[in-house]
PDB file of C-alpha atoms in Angstrom:
ATOM      1  CA  UNK O   4     -21.492   2.760  32.439  1.00  0.00           C
ATOM      2  CA  UNK O   5     -20.634   0.455  35.344  1.00  0.00           C
ATOM      3  CA  UNK O   6     -23.085   2.332  37.590  1.00  0.00           C
ATOM      4  CA  UNK O   7     -25.793   2.015  34.951  1.00  0.00           C
ATOM      5  CA  UNK O   8     -25.157  -1.714  34.621  1.00  0.00           C
ATOM      6  CA  UNK O   9     -25.412  -2.249  38.386  1.00  0.00           C
ATOM      7  CA  UNK O  10     -28.643  -0.262  38.481  1.00  0.00           C
ATOM      8  CA  UNK O  11     -30.139  -2.339  35.687  1.00  0.00           C
ATOM      9  CA  UNK O  12     -29.164  -5.560  37.418  1.00  0.00           C
ATOM     10  CA  UNK O  13     -30.864  -4.393  40.598  1.00  0.00           C
ATOM     11  CA  UNK O  14     -33.960  -3.467  38.591  1.00  0.00           C
ATOM     12  CA  UNK O  15     -33.996  -6.896  36.980  1.00  0.00           C
ATOM     13  CA  UNK O  16     -34.158  -8.554  40.396  1.00  0.00           C
ATOM     14  CA  UNK O  17     -37.175  -6.442  41.318  1.00  0.00           C
ATOM     15  CA  UNK O  18     -38.992  -6.865  37.985  1.00  0.00           C
ATOM     16  CA  UNK O  19     -37.909 -10.053  36.211  1.00  0.00           C
ATOM     17  CA  UNK O  20     -37.945  -9.708  32.435  1.00  0.00           C
ATOM     18  CA  UNK O  21     -37.247  -5.979  32.408  1.00  0.00           C
ATOM     19  CA  UNK O  22     -33.604  -6.579  31.450  1.00  0.00           C
ATOM     20  CA  UNK O  23     -34.458  -8.244  28.153  1.00  0.00           C
ATOM     21  CA  UNK O  24     -31.866  -7.470  25.497  1.00  0.00           C
ATOM     22  CA  UNK O  25     -30.202  -8.774  22.372  1.00  0.00           C
ATOM     23  CA  UNK O  26     -28.600 -11.758  24.110  1.00  0.00           C
ATOM     24  CA  UNK O  27     -31.826 -12.975  25.707  1.00  0.00           C
ATOM     25  CA  UNK O  28     -33.718 -12.552  22.429  1.00  0.00           C
ATOM     26  CA  UNK O  29     -30.877 -14.097  20.445  1.00  0.00           C
ATOM     27  CA  UNK O  30     -30.927 -11.292  17.924  1.00  0.00           C
ATOM     28  CA  UNK O  31     -28.093  -9.654  15.945  1.00  0.00           C
ATOM     29  CA  UNK O  32     -29.067  -8.272  12.554  1.00  0.00           C
ATOM     30  CA  UNK O  33     -26.954  -6.745   9.753  1.00  0.00           C
ATOM     31  CA  UNK O  34     -27.641  -3.286   8.358  1.00  0.00           C
ATOM     32  CA  UNK O  35     -30.831  -1.500   9.286  1.00  0.00           C
ATOM     33  CA  UNK O  36     -33.629  -3.914  10.203  1.00  0.00           C
ATOM     34  CA  UNK O  37     -36.802  -2.397  11.622  1.00  0.00           C
ATOM     35  CA  UNK O  38     -37.970  -5.840  12.727  1.00  0.00           C
ATOM     36  CA  UNK O  39     -34.851  -6.516  14.779  1.00  0.00           C
ATOM     37  CA  UNK O  40     -36.038  -5.156  18.138  1.00  0.00           C
ATOM     38  CA  UNK O  41     -37.026  -6.265  21.617  1.00  0.00           C
ATOM     39  CA  UNK O  42     -38.612  -4.625  24.641  1.00  0.00           C
ATOM     40  CA  UNK O  43     -35.898  -3.640  27.087  1.00  0.00           C
ATOM     41  CA  UNK O  44     -33.500  -0.976  28.252  1.00  0.00           C
ATOM     42  CA  UNK O  45     -31.624   1.178  25.769  1.00  0.00           C
ATOM     43  CA  UNK O  46     -28.188   2.652  26.302  1.00  0.00           C
ATOM     44  CA  UNK O  47     -29.759   6.082  26.802  1.00  0.00           C
ATOM     45  CA  UNK O  48     -31.527   4.678  29.924  1.00  0.00           C
ATOM     46  CA  UNK O  49     -34.938   4.640  28.276  1.00  0.00           C
ATOM     47  CA  UNK O  50     -37.078   1.525  28.663  1.00  0.00           C
ATOM     48  CA  UNK O  51     -39.090   0.463  25.655  1.00  0.00           C
ATOM     49  CA  UNK O  52     -38.271  -0.620  22.142  1.00  0.00           C
ATOM     50  CA  UNK O  53     -34.553  -1.165  21.593  1.00  0.00           C
ATOM     51  CA  UNK O  54     -32.793  -2.530  18.550  1.00  0.00           C
ATOM     52  CA  UNK O  55     -30.199  -5.214  17.872  1.00  0.00           C
ATOM     53  CA  UNK O  56     -29.347  -4.276  14.297  1.00  0.00           C
ATOM     54  CA  UNK O  57     -26.054  -2.869  13.066  1.00  0.00           C
ATOM     55  CA  UNK O  58     -27.527   0.571  12.385  1.00  0.00           C
ATOM     56  CA  UNK O  59     -28.532   1.097  16.008  1.00  0.00           C
ATOM     57  CA  UNK O  60     -25.034   2.407  16.719  1.00  0.00           C
ATOM     58  CA  UNK O  61     -25.777   5.334  14.424  1.00  0.00           C
ATOM     59  CA  UNK O  62     -29.350   5.945  15.545  1.00  0.00           C
ATOM     60  CA  UNK O  63     -28.548   5.552  19.246  1.00  0.00           C
ATOM     61  CA  UNK O  64     -31.352   3.092  20.019  1.00  0.00           C
ATOM     62  CA  UNK O  65     -29.331  -0.055  20.742  1.00  0.00           C
ATOM     63  CA  UNK O  66     -30.295  -2.367  23.524  1.00  0.00           C
ATOM     64  CA  UNK O  67     -28.065  -2.030  26.579  1.00  0.00           C
ATOM     65  CA  UNK O  68     -26.194  -5.288  25.835  1.00  0.00           C
ATOM     66  CA  UNK O  69     -25.721  -4.853  22.084  1.00  0.00           C
ATOM     67  CA  UNK O  70     -21.952  -4.425  22.279  1.00  0.00           C
ATOM     68  CA  UNK O  71     -21.555  -7.680  24.251  1.00  0.00           C
ATOM     69  CA  UNK O  72     -24.204  -9.701  22.454  1.00  0.00           C
ATOM     70  CA  UNK O  73     -23.239  -8.581  18.943  1.00  0.00           C
ATOM     71  CA  UNK O  74     -19.476  -7.904  18.928  1.00  0.00           C
ATOM     72  CA  UNK O  75     -18.015  -6.458  15.754  1.00  0.00           C
ATOM     73  CA  UNK O  76     -16.121  -9.048  13.739  1.00  0.00           C
ATOM     74  CA  UNK O  77     -13.826  -7.881  10.942  1.00  0.00           C
ATOM     75  CA  UNK O  78     -13.442  -9.518   7.591  1.00  0.00           C
ATOM     76  CA  UNK O  79     -10.592 -12.014   7.487  1.00  0.00           C
ATOM     77  CA  UNK O  80      -9.060 -12.992   4.158  1.00  0.00           C
ATOM     78  CA  UNK O  81      -6.674 -15.745   3.137  1.00  0.00           C
ATOM     79  CA  UNK O  82      -3.431 -15.634   1.191  1.00  0.00           C
ATOM     80  CA  UNK O  83      -3.170 -14.459  -2.405  1.00  0.00           C
ATOM     81  CA  UNK O  84      -3.320 -17.153  -5.047  1.00  0.00           C
ATOM     82  CA  UNK O  85      -0.432 -17.419  -7.527  1.00  0.00           C
ATOM     83  CA  UNK O  86      -0.633 -15.057 -10.490  1.00  0.00           C
ATOM     84  CA  UNK O  87      -2.513 -16.411 -13.461  1.00  0.00           C
ATOM     85  CA  UNK O  88      -0.916 -16.476 -16.863  1.00  0.00           C
ATOM     86  CA  UNK O  89      -1.396 -13.634 -19.318  1.00  0.00           C
ATOM     87  CA  UNK O  90      -4.855 -13.487 -20.814  1.00  0.00           C
ATOM     88  CA  UNK O  91      -3.408 -13.557 -24.316  1.00  0.00           C
ATOM     89  CA  UNK O  92      -0.116 -14.077 -26.127  1.00  0.00           C
ATOM     90  CA  UNK O  93       1.844 -11.587 -28.172  1.00  0.00           C
ATOM     91  CA  UNK O  94      -0.128  -8.522 -27.096  1.00  0.00           C
ATOM     92  CA  UNK O  95      -0.666  -6.579 -23.870  1.00  0.00           C
ATOM     93  CA  UNK O  96      -3.037  -8.425 -21.578  1.00  0.00           C
ATOM     94  CA  UNK O  97      -3.734  -8.842 -17.868  1.00  0.00           C
ATOM     95  CA  UNK O  98      -2.875 -11.364 -15.191  1.00  0.00           C
ATOM     96  CA  UNK O  99      -5.024 -11.922 -12.103  1.00  0.00           C
ATOM     97  CA  UNK O 100      -4.668 -13.152  -8.558  1.00  0.00           C
ATOM     98  CA  UNK O 101      -7.372 -13.621  -5.928  1.00  0.00           C
ATOM     99  CA  UNK O 102      -7.726 -14.358  -2.227  1.00  0.00           C
ATOM    100  CA  UNK O 103     -10.607 -16.026  -0.402  1.00  0.00           C
ATOM    101  CA  UNK O 104     -12.736 -14.700   2.453  1.00  0.00           C
ATOM    102  CA  UNK O 105     -12.169 -16.696   5.631  1.00  0.00           C
ATOM    103  CA  UNK O 106     -14.628 -14.730   7.731  1.00  0.00           C
ATOM    104  CA  UNK O 107     -17.343 -12.346   6.583  1.00  0.00           C
ATOM    105  CA  UNK O 108     -17.605  -9.055   8.497  1.00  0.00           C
ATOM    106  CA  UNK O 109     -20.382  -8.889  11.043  1.00  0.00           C
ATOM    107  CA  UNK O 110     -21.993  -6.271  13.247  1.00  0.00           C
ATOM    108  CA  UNK O 111     -20.128  -3.325  11.778  1.00  0.00           C
ATOM    109  CA  UNK O 112     -16.726  -5.013  11.624  1.00  0.00           C
ATOM    110  CA  UNK O 113     -14.075  -3.880   9.156  1.00  0.00           C
ATOM    111  CA  UNK O 114     -15.106  -4.661   5.564  1.00  0.00           C
ATOM    112  CA  UNK O 115     -13.138  -6.980   3.324  1.00  0.00           C
ATOM    113  CA  UNK O 116     -10.145  -5.537   1.474  1.00  0.00           C
ATOM    114  CA  UNK O 117      -9.916  -6.036  -2.314  1.00  0.00           C
ATOM    115  CA  UNK O 118     -10.188  -9.718  -3.146  1.00  0.00           C
ATOM    116  CA  UNK O 119      -8.783  -9.454  -6.668  1.00  0.00           C
ATOM    117  CA  UNK O 120      -5.774  -7.732  -8.180  1.00  0.00           C
ATOM    118  CA  UNK O 121      -5.010  -7.248 -11.858  1.00  0.00           C
ATOM    119  CA  UNK O 122      -1.743  -6.264 -13.436  1.00  0.00           C
ATOM    120  CA  UNK O 123      -0.557  -5.792 -16.981  1.00  0.00           C
ATOM    121  CA  UNK O 124       1.559  -8.458 -18.619  1.00  0.00           C
ATOM    122  CA  UNK O 125       2.956  -9.388 -21.990  1.00  0.00           C
ATOM    123  CA  UNK O 126       3.928 -12.814 -23.259  1.00  0.00           C
ATOM    124  CA  UNK O 127       6.742 -12.886 -25.771  1.00  0.00           C
ATOM    125  CA  UNK O 128       5.992 -16.249 -27.325  1.00  0.00           C
ATOM    126  CA  UNK O 129       3.064 -17.934 -29.019  1.00  0.00           C
ATOM    127  CA  UNK O 130       1.409 -21.065 -27.563  1.00  0.00           C
ATOM    128  CA  UNK O 131       3.730 -23.030 -29.871  1.00  0.00           C
ATOM    129  CA  UNK O 132       6.804 -21.354 -28.401  1.00  0.00           C
ATOM    130  CA  UNK O 133       7.540 -19.056 -31.353  1.00  0.00           C
ATOM    131  CA  UNK O 134       9.064 -15.686 -30.500  1.00  0.00           C
ATOM    132  CA  UNK O 135       6.785 -12.757 -31.337  1.00  0.00           C
ATOM    133  CA  UNK O 136       8.662  -9.918 -29.652  1.00  0.00           C
ATOM    134  CA  UNK O 137       9.642  -8.380 -32.976  1.00  0.00           C
ATOM    135  CA  UNK O 138       6.029  -7.329 -33.588  1.00  0.00           C
ATOM    136  CA  UNK O 139       5.769  -5.028 -30.565  1.00  0.00           C
ATOM    137  CA  UNK O 140       5.653  -1.411 -31.707  1.00  0.00           C
ATOM    138  CA  UNK O 141       5.513   0.940 -29.861  1.00  0.00           C
ATOM    139  CA  UNK O 142       7.701  -0.043 -26.941  1.00  0.00           C
ATOM    140  CA  UNK O 143       5.661  -1.640 -24.154  1.00  0.00           C
ATOM    141  CA  UNK O 144       6.947  -0.947 -20.649  1.00  0.00           C
ATOM    142  CA  UNK O 145       6.092  -2.318 -17.216  1.00  0.00           C
ATOM    143  CA  UNK O 146       7.473  -2.280 -13.695  1.00  0.00           C
ATOM    144  CA  UNK O 147      10.548  -4.342 -12.892  1.00  0.00           C
ATOM    145  CA  UNK O 148       8.487  -6.221 -10.276  1.00  0.00           C
ATOM    146  CA  UNK O 149       6.837  -8.158 -13.092  1.00  0.00           C
ATOM    147  CA  UNK O 150      10.201  -9.461 -14.290  1.00  0.00           C
ATOM    148  CA  UNK O 151      11.022 -10.733 -10.784  1.00  0.00           C
ATOM    149  CA  UNK O 152       7.919 -12.914 -10.724  1.00  0.00           C
ATOM    150  CA  UNK O 153       8.331 -14.735 -13.982  1.00  0.00           C
ATOM    151  CA  UNK O 154      10.942 -17.181 -15.174  1.00  0.00           C
ATOM    152  CA  UNK O 155      12.568 -17.133 -18.568  1.00  0.00           C
ATOM    153  CA  UNK O 156      11.871 -20.795 -19.048  1.00  0.00           C
ATOM    154  CA  UNK O 157       8.121 -20.520 -18.488  1.00  0.00           C
ATOM    155  CA  UNK O 158       7.654 -17.310 -20.450  1.00  0.00           C
ATOM    156  CA  UNK O 159       9.873 -18.012 -23.429  1.00  0.00           C
ATOM    157  CA  UNK O 160      11.104 -21.576 -23.951  1.00  0.00           C
ATOM    158  CA  UNK O 161      13.716 -20.314 -26.404  1.00  0.00           C
ATOM    159  CA  UNK O 162      15.700 -18.822 -23.542  1.00  0.00           C
ATOM    160  CA  UNK O 163      17.824 -21.017 -21.337  1.00  0.00           C
ATOM    161  CA  UNK O 164      17.652 -20.310 -17.635  1.00  0.00           C
ATOM    162  CA  UNK O 165      21.448 -20.256 -17.446  1.00  0.00           C
ATOM    163  CA  UNK O 166      22.007 -17.750 -20.242  1.00  0.00           C
ATOM    164  CA  UNK O 167      24.809 -15.324 -19.536  1.00  0.00           C
ATOM    165  CA  UNK O 168      23.304 -12.389 -21.415  1.00  0.00           C
ATOM    166  CA  UNK O 169      22.008  -9.954 -18.826  1.00  0.00           C
ATOM    167  CA  UNK O 170      20.452  -7.546 -21.319  1.00  0.00           C
ATOM    168  CA  UNK O 171      20.986  -3.837 -21.680  1.00  0.00           C
ATOM    169  CA  UNK O 172      19.416  -0.592 -20.547  1.00  0.00           C
ATOM    170  CA  UNK O 173      18.121   2.117 -22.870  1.00  0.00           C
ATOM    171  CA  UNK O 174      17.955   5.607 -21.429  1.00  0.00           C
ATOM    172  CA  UNK O 175      15.152   7.786 -22.758  1.00  0.00           C
ATOM    173  CA  UNK O 176      14.086  11.347 -22.064  1.00  0.00           C
ATOM    174  CA  UNK O 177      10.321  11.536 -21.889  1.00  0.00           C
ATOM    175  CA  UNK O 178       8.804  14.145 -24.182  1.00  0.00           C
ATOM    176  CA  UNK O 179       5.098  13.708 -23.505  1.00  0.00           C
ATOM    177  CA  UNK O 180       2.628  11.432 -21.739  1.00  0.00           C
ATOM    178  CA  UNK O 181      -1.111  11.258 -21.318  1.00  0.00           C
ATOM    179  CA  UNK O 182      -2.834  12.344 -18.120  1.00  0.00           C
ATOM    180  CA  UNK O 183      -4.117   8.804 -17.627  1.00  0.00           C
ATOM    181  CA  UNK O 184      -0.739   7.791 -16.208  1.00  0.00           C
ATOM    182  CA  UNK O 185      -1.148  10.078 -13.195  1.00  0.00           C
ATOM    183  CA  UNK O 186      -4.616   8.685 -12.467  1.00  0.00           C
ATOM    184  CA  UNK O 187      -3.411   5.138 -11.854  1.00  0.00           C
ATOM    185  CA  UNK O 188      -3.758   4.199  -8.200  1.00  0.00           C
ATOM    186  CA  UNK O 189      -4.065   0.418  -8.276  1.00  0.00           C
ATOM    187  CA  UNK O 190      -1.361  -1.328  -6.250  1.00  0.00           C
ATOM    188  CA  UNK O 191       0.389  -2.920  -9.221  1.00  0.00           C
ATOM    189  CA  UNK O 192       0.052  -0.048 -11.670  1.00  0.00           C
ATOM    190  CA  UNK O 193       0.858   2.819  -9.299  1.00  0.00           C
ATOM    191  CA  UNK O 194       4.354   3.046 -10.807  1.00  0.00           C
ATOM    192  CA  UNK O 195       2.832   4.932 -13.763  1.00  0.00           C
ATOM    193  CA  UNK O 196       2.281   7.940 -11.494  1.00  0.00           C
ATOM    194  CA  UNK O 197       6.038   8.524 -11.384  1.00  0.00           C
ATOM    195  CA  UNK O 198       6.410   9.052 -15.118  1.00  0.00           C
ATOM    196  CA  UNK O 199       7.115  12.717 -15.825  1.00  0.00           C
ATOM    197  CA  UNK O 200       7.779  14.832 -18.898  1.00  0.00           C
ATOM    198  CA  UNK O 201      11.426  15.800 -19.215  1.00  0.00           C
ATOM    199  CA  UNK O 202      12.653  12.987 -16.954  1.00  0.00           C
ATOM    200  CA  UNK O 203      15.297  10.490 -18.032  1.00  0.00           C
ATOM    201  CA  UNK O 204      14.273   6.895 -17.488  1.00  0.00           C
ATOM    202  CA  UNK O 205      16.223   3.678 -17.877  1.00  0.00           C
ATOM    203  CA  UNK O 206      14.314   0.851 -19.533  1.00  0.00           C
ATOM    204  CA  UNK O 207      15.805  -2.633 -19.197  1.00  0.00           C
ATOM    205  CA  UNK O 208      15.809  -4.979 -22.156  1.00  0.00           C
ATOM    206  CA  UNK O 209      16.096  -8.475 -20.734  1.00  0.00           C
ATOM    207  CA  UNK O 210      14.926 -11.963 -21.637  1.00  0.00           C
ATOM    208  CA  UNK O 211      12.239 -12.918 -22.413  1.00  0.00           C
ATOM    209  CA  UNK O 212      11.458  -9.496 -23.894  1.00  0.00           C
ATOM    210  CA  UNK O 213      14.792  -9.701 -25.710  1.00  0.00           C
ATOM    211  CA  UNK O 214      14.684 -11.493 -29.048  1.00  0.00           C
ATOM    212  CA  UNK O 215      16.734 -14.667 -28.738  1.00  0.00           C
ATOM    213  CA  UNK O 216      18.301 -14.159 -32.177  1.00  0.00           C
ATOM    214  CA  UNK O 217      18.872 -10.415 -32.515  1.00  0.00           C
ATOM    215  CA  UNK O 218      19.342  -9.873 -28.747  1.00  0.00           C
ATOM    216  CA  UNK O 219      17.210  -6.749 -29.126  1.00  0.00           C
ATOM    217  CA  UNK O 220      13.941  -5.545 -27.670  1.00  0.00           C
ATOM    218  CA  UNK O 221      11.262  -4.295 -30.006  1.00  0.00           C
ATOM    219  CA  UNK O 222      10.866  -0.530 -29.804  1.00  0.00           C
ATOM    220  CA  UNK O 223      14.204  -0.020 -28.041  1.00  0.00           C
ATOM    221  CA  UNK O 224      15.149   2.843 -30.359  1.00  0.00           C
ATOM    222  CA  UNK O 225      18.720   1.594 -30.600  1.00  0.00           C
ATOM    223  CA  UNK O 226      18.975   2.614 -34.251  1.00  0.00           C
ATOM    224  CA  UNK O 227      17.501   6.089 -33.797  1.00  0.00           C
ATOM    225  CA  UNK O 228      19.750   9.151 -33.955  1.00  0.00           C
ATOM    226  CA  UNK O 229      18.554  10.721 -30.701  1.00  0.00           C
ATOM    227  CA  UNK O 230      16.387  13.310 -32.427  1.00  0.00           C
ATOM    228  CA  UNK O 231      13.748  10.841 -33.485  1.00  0.00           C
ATOM    229  CA  UNK O 232      10.558  10.809 -31.435  1.00  0.00           C
ATOM    230  CA  UNK O 233       9.638   7.291 -30.337  1.00  0.00           C
ATOM    231  CA  UNK O 234       6.430   6.000 -28.834  1.00  0.00           C
ATOM    232  CA  UNK O 235       5.815   3.940 -25.710  1.00  0.00           C
ATOM    233  CA  UNK O 236       2.804   2.450 -23.933  1.00  0.00           C
ATOM    234  CA  UNK O 237       2.396   1.171 -20.373  1.00  0.00           C
ATOM    235  CA  UNK O 238       1.308  -2.423 -19.918  1.00  0.00           C
ATOM    236  CA  UNK O 239      -1.753  -2.538 -17.701  1.00  0.00           C
ATOM    237  CA  UNK O 240      -3.275   0.708 -18.911  1.00  0.00           C
ATOM    238  CA  UNK O 241      -3.296   1.263 -22.690  1.00  0.00           C
ATOM    239  CA  UNK O 242      -4.331   4.879 -22.159  1.00  0.00           C
ATOM    240  CA  UNK O 243      -1.048   5.598 -20.356  1.00  0.00           C
ATOM    241  CA  UNK O 244       1.279   6.283 -23.267  1.00  0.00           C
ATOM    242  CA  UNK O 245       3.544   8.938 -24.651  1.00  0.00           C
ATOM    243  CA  UNK O 246       6.724   9.761 -26.514  1.00  0.00           C
ATOM    244  CA  UNK O 247      10.415   9.878 -25.692  1.00  0.00           C
ATOM    245  CA  UNK O 248      13.817  10.242 -27.333  1.00  0.00           C
ATOM    246  CA  UNK O 249      16.822   8.004 -26.967  1.00  0.00           C
ATOM    247  CA  UNK O 250      19.694   9.239 -24.824  1.00  0.00           C
ATOM    248  CA  UNK O 251      22.082   6.296 -24.794  1.00  0.00           C
ATOM    249  CA  UNK O 252      22.439   2.551 -24.322  1.00  0.00           C
ATOM    250  CA  UNK O 253      24.213   1.030 -21.327  1.00  0.00           C
ATOM    251  CA  UNK O 254      24.944  -2.502 -20.221  1.00  0.00           C
ATOM    252  CA  UNK O 255      23.061  -3.969 -17.285  1.00  0.00           C
ATOM    253  CA  UNK O 256      25.559  -4.829 -14.524  1.00  0.00           C
TER     254      UNK O 256
END
């Protein structure tokens, strides 16, 4: 390549104007643009029509200086926004976060990653602060990461942030689940892939999901005899659901 460049420079001194390229023409075009061309040397050492569009890398007809004149610039994104609130109260909904584009990709640079993420959520109180957790049947489950990102005070005003009740864990043995659970591949719902028939899972019951009066979670199966089939549904994908049976109840350390 260095030898070719020196040869072209020497040729330019003999015939001014023969080294015309993308930089001299001031051209850099996205995609495939048949009008984005100049007369000059191509990378394959052929003089004639050469292109300054992004597709020339694939067709092999770029001008000799395309890489320098039109460098690839990747997409650059900003930080994630805070999570929005749940889209609705007292029923499974979705929360959203977004991030802005700081720099658009150019000249074949890396495309932008996802700019929006959605995750399931469930508010346990009405807009007036009334507890509505008792109405949730079947049991709605989500990843523990959701509980780390919310505060008891903001989600359920009935709970004090200094409450000493740490909740309890219900162990269930999964009996069945729909195939939709295994199809989840979104970053914040990927945990559904790990649900398996015959596995024992521990489901935490903690505020604000815990009723502030009964200190119970709806659908916890605490009163079942162990032979009763109970139903559950994943928050974030209503088609991911199934059945399980209670094994035992344990305290959360």
